[in-house]
PDB file of C-alpha atoms in Angstrom:
ATOM      1  CA  MET A 723      14.050   7.952  28.401  1.00 57.00           C
ATOM      2  CA  ALA A 724      17.701   8.394  27.406  1.00 78.00           C
ATOM      3  CA  LEU A 725      18.633   5.146  29.185  1.00 79.00           C
ATOM      4  CA  ASN A 726      15.942   3.212  27.317  1.00 82.00           C
ATOM      5  CA  LYS A 727      17.116   4.658  24.007  1.00 82.00           C
ATOM      6  CA  PHE A 728      20.708   3.743  24.853  1.00 87.00           C
ATOM      7  CA  LYS A 729      19.706   0.148  25.764  1.00 89.00           C
ATOM      8  CA  ARG A 730      17.750  -0.204  22.541  1.00 89.00           C
ATOM      9  CA  ILE A 731      20.680   1.099  20.449  1.00 89.00           C
ATOM     10  CA  ILE A 732      23.074  -1.333  22.166  1.00 92.00           C
ATOM     11  CA  LYS A 733      20.676  -4.230  21.496  1.00 92.00           C
ATOM     12  CA  HIS A 734      20.593  -3.335  17.791  1.00 94.00           C
ATOM     13  CA  ILE A 735      24.355  -2.858  17.554  1.00 93.00           C
ATOM     14  CA  TRP A 736      24.905  -6.204  19.290  1.00 95.00           C
ATOM     15  CA  MET A 737      22.777  -8.182  16.809  1.00 95.00           C
ATOM     16  CA  ASP A 738      24.172  -9.146  13.411  1.00 94.00           C
ATOM     17  CA  ALA A 739      23.849 -11.578  10.516  1.00 93.00           C
ATOM     18  CA  SER A 740      24.718 -14.539  12.763  1.00 95.00           C
ATOM     19  CA  ASP A 741      21.525 -13.848  14.717  1.00 96.00           C
ATOM     20  CA  THR A 742      19.583 -13.886  11.460  1.00 96.00           C
ATOM     21  CA  LYS A 743      21.100 -17.243  10.512  1.00 96.00           C
ATOM     22  CA  ARG A 744      20.184 -18.661  13.918  1.00 95.00           C
ATOM     23  CA  ALA A 745      16.600 -17.439  13.538  1.00 95.00           C
ATOM     24  CA  VAL A 746      16.375 -18.740   9.964  1.00 96.00           C
ATOM     25  CA  PRO A 747      18.767 -21.696   9.644  1.00 97.00           C
ATOM     26  CA  GLN A 748      19.343 -23.336   6.252  1.00 97.00           C
ATOM     27  CA  ASP A 749      16.501 -25.857   6.589  1.00 98.00           C
ATOM     28  CA  VAL A 750      14.007 -23.098   7.447  1.00 97.00           C
ATOM     29  CA  PHE A 751      15.399 -20.946   4.619  1.00 98.00           C
ATOM     30  CA  THR A 752      14.830 -23.825   2.190  1.00 98.00           C
ATOM     31  CA  ARG A 753      11.276 -24.462   3.447  1.00 98.00           C
ATOM     32  CA  LEU A 754      10.364 -20.765   3.227  1.00 98.00           C
ATOM     33  CA  THR A 755      11.742 -20.585  -0.327  1.00 97.00           C
ATOM     34  CA  GLY A 756       9.573 -23.543  -1.305  1.00 97.00           C
ATOM     35  CA  GLN A 757       6.531 -22.039   0.391  1.00 97.00           C
ATOM     36  CA  VAL A 758       6.948 -18.753  -1.497  1.00 97.00           C
ATOM     37  CA  ALA A 759       7.293 -20.615  -4.816  1.00 95.00           C
ATOM     38  CA  ALA A 760       4.228 -22.773  -4.071  1.00 95.00           C
ATOM     39  CA  SER A 761       2.229 -19.712  -3.058  1.00 96.00           C
ATOM     40  CA  GLU A 762       3.141 -17.804  -6.196  1.00 94.00           C
ATOM     41  CA  SER A 763       1.850 -20.661  -8.371  1.00 92.00           C
ATOM     42  CA  LEU A 764      -1.646 -19.913  -7.014  1.00 93.00           C
ATOM     43  CA  HIS A 765      -1.821 -16.180  -7.802  1.00 94.00           C
ATOM     44  CA  THR A 766      -0.194 -13.494  -9.935  1.00 92.00           C
ATOM     45  CA  GLY A 767       1.370 -11.687  -6.959  1.00 94.00           C
ATOM     46  CA  GLN A 768       4.973 -11.692  -5.826  1.00 95.00           C
ATOM     47  CA  ILE A 769       6.023 -12.202  -2.210  1.00 97.00           C
ATOM     48  CA  ARG A 770       9.389 -11.375  -0.645  1.00 97.00           C
ATOM     49  CA  ILE A 771      10.452 -12.230   2.876  1.00 97.00           C
ATOM     50  CA  CYS A 772      13.173 -10.160   4.527  1.00 98.00           C
ATOM     51  CA  VAL A 773      14.596 -10.969   7.950  1.00 97.00           C
ATOM     52  CA  GLU A 774      16.879  -8.324   9.413  1.00 97.00           C
ATOM     53  CA  ALA A 775      18.787  -8.663  12.673  1.00 97.00           C
ATOM     54  CA  SER A 776      18.756  -4.982  13.587  1.00 97.00           C
ATOM     55  CA  LEU A 777      17.951  -1.547  12.324  1.00 96.00           C
ATOM     56  CA  PRO A 778      20.792   0.507  10.897  1.00 95.00           C
ATOM     57  CA  THR A 779      22.222   2.941  13.443  1.00 90.00           C
ATOM     58  CA  SER A 780      21.093   5.884  11.311  1.00 91.00           C
ATOM     59  CA  TYR A 781      17.489   4.887  12.052  1.00 92.00           C
ATOM     60  CA  LEU A 782      18.089   4.479  15.778  1.00 89.00           C
ATOM     61  CA  TRP A 783      19.483   7.985  16.231  1.00 87.00           C
ATOM     62  CA  ARG A 784      16.071   9.321  15.153  1.00 88.00           C
ATOM     63  CA  LEU A 785      14.377   7.436  17.975  1.00 85.00           C
ATOM     64  CA  GLY A 786      12.887   9.839  20.482  1.00 80.00           C
ATOM     65  CA  SER A 787       9.788  11.556  21.689  1.00 74.00           C
ATOM     66  CA  LYS A 788       8.476  12.240  18.186  1.00 88.00           C
ATOM     67  CA  VAL A 789       9.513   8.983  16.480  1.00 90.00           C
ATOM     68  CA  SER A 790       8.643   5.591  17.944  1.00 92.00           C
ATOM     69  CA  ILE A 791      10.416   2.302  17.318  1.00 93.00           C
ATOM     70  CA  ASN A 792       7.294   1.071  15.505  1.00 93.00           C
ATOM     71  CA  GLN A 793       7.469   4.032  13.124  1.00 95.00           C
ATOM     72  CA  LEU A 794      11.151   3.333  12.446  1.00 96.00           C
ATOM     73  CA  ILE A 795      10.458  -0.332  11.734  1.00 96.00           C
ATOM     74  CA  ARG A 796       7.676   0.631   9.326  1.00 96.00           C
ATOM     75  CA  GLN A 797       9.978   3.154   7.598  1.00 96.00           C
ATOM     76  CA  ARG A 798      12.676   0.490   7.241  1.00 98.00           C
ATOM     77  CA  ALA A 799      10.189  -1.990   5.762  1.00 97.00           C
ATOM     78  CA  VAL A 800       9.018   0.581   3.220  1.00 97.00           C
ATOM     79  CA  ILE A 801      12.635   1.366   2.251  1.00 97.00           C
ATOM     80  CA  LEU A 802      13.395  -2.341   1.796  1.00 98.00           C
ATOM     81  CA  PHE A 803      10.182  -2.739  -0.228  1.00 97.00           C
ATOM     82  CA  GLY A 804      11.750  -0.324  -2.711  1.00 96.00           C
ATOM     83  CA  LYS A 805      15.324  -1.637  -2.518  1.00 97.00           C
ATOM     84  CA  LEU A 806      14.184  -5.211  -3.106  1.00 96.00           C
ATOM     85  CA  ARG A 807      12.041  -4.000  -6.034  1.00 94.00           C
ATOM     86  CA  VAL A 808       8.861  -5.489  -4.605  1.00 95.00           C
ATOM     87  CA  TRP A 809       6.978  -2.584  -6.190  1.00 90.00           C
ATOM     88  CA  ASP A 810       8.232  -3.624  -9.638  1.00 86.00           C
ATOM     89  CA  THR A 811       5.620  -6.251 -10.523  1.00 86.00           C
ATOM     90  CA  GLU A 812       3.309  -6.412 -13.507  1.00 85.00           C
ATOM     91  CA  HIS A 813       0.060  -6.074 -11.537  1.00 88.00           C
ATOM     92  CA  ASN A 814       1.425  -3.883  -8.710  1.00 93.00           C
ATOM     93  CA  ASN A 815       0.668  -6.719  -6.309  1.00 94.00           C
ATOM     94  CA  GLY A 816       3.998  -7.400  -4.647  1.00 96.00           C
ATOM     95  CA  VAL A 817       4.142  -7.913  -0.885  1.00 97.00           C
ATOM     96  CA  LEU A 818       7.074  -7.661   1.493  1.00 98.00           C
ATOM     97  CA  ILE A 819       6.960  -9.605   4.756  1.00 97.00           C
ATOM     98  CA  TYR A 820       9.600  -7.945   6.952  1.00 97.00           C
ATOM     99  CA  LEU A 821      10.762  -9.449  10.241  1.00 95.00           C
ATOM    100  CA  GLN A 822      12.890  -7.258  12.483  1.00 96.00           C
ATOM    101  CA  LEU A 823      14.652  -9.562  14.959  1.00 96.00           C
ATOM    102  CA  ALA A 824      15.941  -7.103  17.569  1.00 95.00           C
ATOM    103  CA  GLU A 825      12.403  -5.909  18.217  1.00 94.00           C
ATOM    104  CA  ARG A 826      10.715  -9.193  17.214  1.00 92.00           C
ATOM    105  CA  ALA A 827       8.386  -7.151  15.058  1.00 92.00           C
ATOM    106  CA  ILE A 828       6.757  -7.802  11.718  1.00 93.00           C
ATOM    107  CA  GLU A 829       5.688  -5.393   9.017  1.00 95.00           C
ATOM    108  CA  ILE A 830       3.810  -6.253   5.867  1.00 96.00           C
ATOM    109  CA  VAL A 831       4.086  -3.802   3.001  1.00 97.00           C
ATOM    110  CA  ALA A 832       1.763  -4.355   0.044  1.00 96.00           C
ATOM    111  CA  ASP A 833       1.878  -2.605  -3.302  1.00 96.00           C
ATOM    112  CA  ARG A 834      -1.032  -0.446  -4.387  1.00 95.00           C
ATOM    113  CA  GLY A 835      -2.671  -3.183  -6.497  1.00 93.00           C
ATOM    114  CA  LEU A 836      -3.365  -5.286  -3.410  1.00 94.00           C
ATOM    115  CA  SER A 837      -3.669  -2.397  -0.935  1.00 93.00           C
ATOM    116  CA  ARG A 838      -6.723  -1.057  -2.712  1.00 94.00           C
ATOM    117  CA  HIS A 839      -8.518  -4.342  -1.898  1.00 95.00           C
ATOM    118  CA  VAL A 840      -7.348  -4.827   1.696  1.00 94.00           C
ATOM    119  CA  PRO A 841      -8.041  -2.220   4.390  1.00 93.00           C
ATOM    120  CA  GLN A 842      -5.182  -1.172   6.680  1.00 91.00           C
ATOM    121  CA  GLN A 843      -7.038  -2.618   9.687  1.00 93.00           C
ATOM    122  CA  GLU A 844      -6.832  -6.082   8.117  1.00 93.00           C
ATOM    123  CA  TRP A 845      -3.042  -5.774   7.710  1.00 93.00           C
ATOM    124  CA  GLN A 846      -2.752  -4.614  11.322  1.00 91.00           C
ATOM    125  CA  ALA A 847      -4.887  -7.511  12.566  1.00 90.00           C
ATOM    126  CA  MET A 848      -2.734  -9.918  10.577  1.00 91.00           C
ATOM    127  CA  THR A 849       0.511  -8.653  12.106  1.00 91.00           C
ATOM    128  CA  SER A 850      -1.045  -8.705  15.587  1.00 89.00           C
ATOM    129  CA  ARG A 851      -1.944 -12.388  15.179  1.00 86.00           C
ATOM    130  CA  MET A 852       1.676 -13.181  14.338  1.00 85.00           C
ATOM    131  CA  SER A 853       3.188 -11.214  17.199  1.00 86.00           C
ATOM    132  CA  ALA A 854       2.852 -14.100  19.657  1.00 85.00           C
ATOM    133  CA  ALA A 855       4.965 -16.404  17.512  1.00 89.00           C
ATOM    134  CA  PHE A 856       7.690 -13.800  17.007  1.00 88.00           C
ATOM    135  CA  GLY A 857       7.599 -12.672  20.628  1.00 85.00           C
ATOM    136  CA  SER A 858       8.406 -16.204  21.756  1.00 89.00           C
ATOM    137  CA  GLY A 859      11.078 -16.769  19.105  1.00 88.00           C
ATOM    138  CA  ARG A 860       9.006 -19.071  16.844  1.00 92.00           C
ATOM    139  CA  PHE A 861      10.157 -17.308  13.689  1.00 93.00           C
ATOM    140  CA  GLU A 862       9.409 -20.058  11.182  1.00 94.00           C
ATOM    141  CA  GLU A 863       5.877 -20.435  12.528  1.00 94.00           C
ATOM    142  CA  GLY A 864       5.245 -16.699  12.358  1.00 93.00           C
ATOM    143  CA  LEU A 865       6.701 -16.307   8.863  1.00 94.00           C
ATOM    144  CA  THR A 866       4.748 -19.314   7.600  1.00 95.00           C
ATOM    145  CA  GLN A 867       1.549 -17.870   9.041  1.00 94.00           C
ATOM    146  CA  ALA A 868       2.292 -14.503   7.408  1.00 94.00           C
ATOM    147  CA  LEU A 869       2.993 -16.189   4.092  1.00 96.00           C
ATOM    148  CA  GLU A 870      -0.242 -18.212   4.263  1.00 96.00           C
ATOM    149  CA  GLU A 871      -2.369 -15.174   5.097  1.00 96.00           C
ATOM    150  CA  VAL A 872      -0.788 -12.993   2.413  1.00 97.00           C
ATOM    151  CA  SER A 873      -1.126 -15.828  -0.086  1.00 97.00           C
ATOM    152  CA  ALA A 874      -4.845 -16.174   0.722  1.00 97.00           C
ATOM    153  CA  LEU A 875      -5.367 -12.455   0.053  1.00 96.00           C
ATOM    154  CA  LEU A 876      -3.471 -12.635  -3.227  1.00 96.00           C
ATOM    155  CA  GLN A 877      -5.438 -15.725  -4.305  1.00 95.00           C
ATOM    156  CA  ALA A 878      -8.705 -13.942  -3.540  1.00 95.00           C
ATOM    157  CA  HIS A 879      -7.830 -10.762  -5.450  1.00 95.00           C
ATOM    158  CA  PHE A 880      -5.265 -11.923  -8.035  1.00 94.00           C
ATOM    159  CA  PRO A 881      -5.845 -15.624  -8.735  1.00 93.00           C
ATOM    160  CA  ALA A 882      -3.533 -17.392 -11.172  1.00 88.00           C
ATOM    161  CA  THR A 883      -6.551 -17.819 -13.452  1.00 78.00           C
ATOM    162  CA  LEU A 884      -6.234 -14.109 -14.337  1.00 56.00           C
ATOM    163  CA  GLN A 885      -3.175 -15.020 -16.395  1.00 52.00           C
ATOM    164  CA  PRO A 886      -4.064 -15.023 -20.130  1.00 55.00           C
ATOM    165  CA  ALA A 887      -4.316 -18.507 -21.644  1.00 53.00           C
ATOM    166  CA  GLY A 888      -1.017 -19.866 -22.905  1.00 49.00           C
ATOM    167  CA  GLU A 889       1.055 -17.266 -21.007  1.00 53.00           C
ATOM    168  CA  GLN A 890       3.427 -18.381 -18.302  1.00 51.00           C
ATOM    169  CA  GLN A 891       3.207 -16.569 -15.017  1.00 57.00           C
ATOM    170  CA  ASN A 892       6.039 -14.125 -14.449  1.00 64.00           C
ATOM    171  CA  ASP A 893       8.247 -14.866 -11.466  1.00 68.00           C
ATOM    172  CA  ASP A 894       9.523 -11.308 -11.326  1.00 78.00           C
ATOM    173  CA  LEU A 895      11.300 -11.616  -7.971  1.00 90.00           C
ATOM    174  CA  PRO A 896      13.440 -14.296  -6.307  1.00 93.00           C
ATOM    175  CA  ASP A 897      11.619 -16.684  -3.987  1.00 95.00           C
ATOM    176  CA  GLU A 898      14.467 -16.904  -1.467  1.00 96.00           C
ATOM    177  CA  PRO A 899      14.178 -14.909   1.752  1.00 97.00           C
ATOM    178  CA  VAL A 900      16.602 -12.029   2.192  1.00 97.00           C
ATOM    179  CA  LEU A 901      18.617 -12.424   5.395  1.00 97.00           C
ATOM    180  CA  GLN A 902      20.449  -9.376   6.735  1.00 94.00           C
TER     181      GLN A 902
END
């Protein structure tokens, strides 16, 4: 167990922002930005994408018999949801799509406005469907799929038609992915 933890920590320490830029090069970054903007024109929700090379070391030290890597990734996604102010939207319908490169894992964190309409099992099924793309290094494909599925949920529950007549839709959050 200690050897596996050590290997995992080394893998996370080894990865950095250059790995993130390789996974999401400029052309992919530009396409994802456009896809987020196009999506947000169809509903009142806000979507953020965050791609992080590795977990901070402070998270990894907690890894052990009582805390799994999946729990740590979920905790990190929830923390970033707050730091990136995804919770700070008018209809409480912001969504963070978080890709953790070292583990090739995805987490989707939705604010309470959308969460009350979508059961946790549906979020889990969505992330499971995307695992194959991330597991084989097809990051753009996986992120695009995540964006399309989240967008469909937001369109179903918060269509742009809910915006009062004559009011412009708020674009509360930047459309650009966050690369760390």
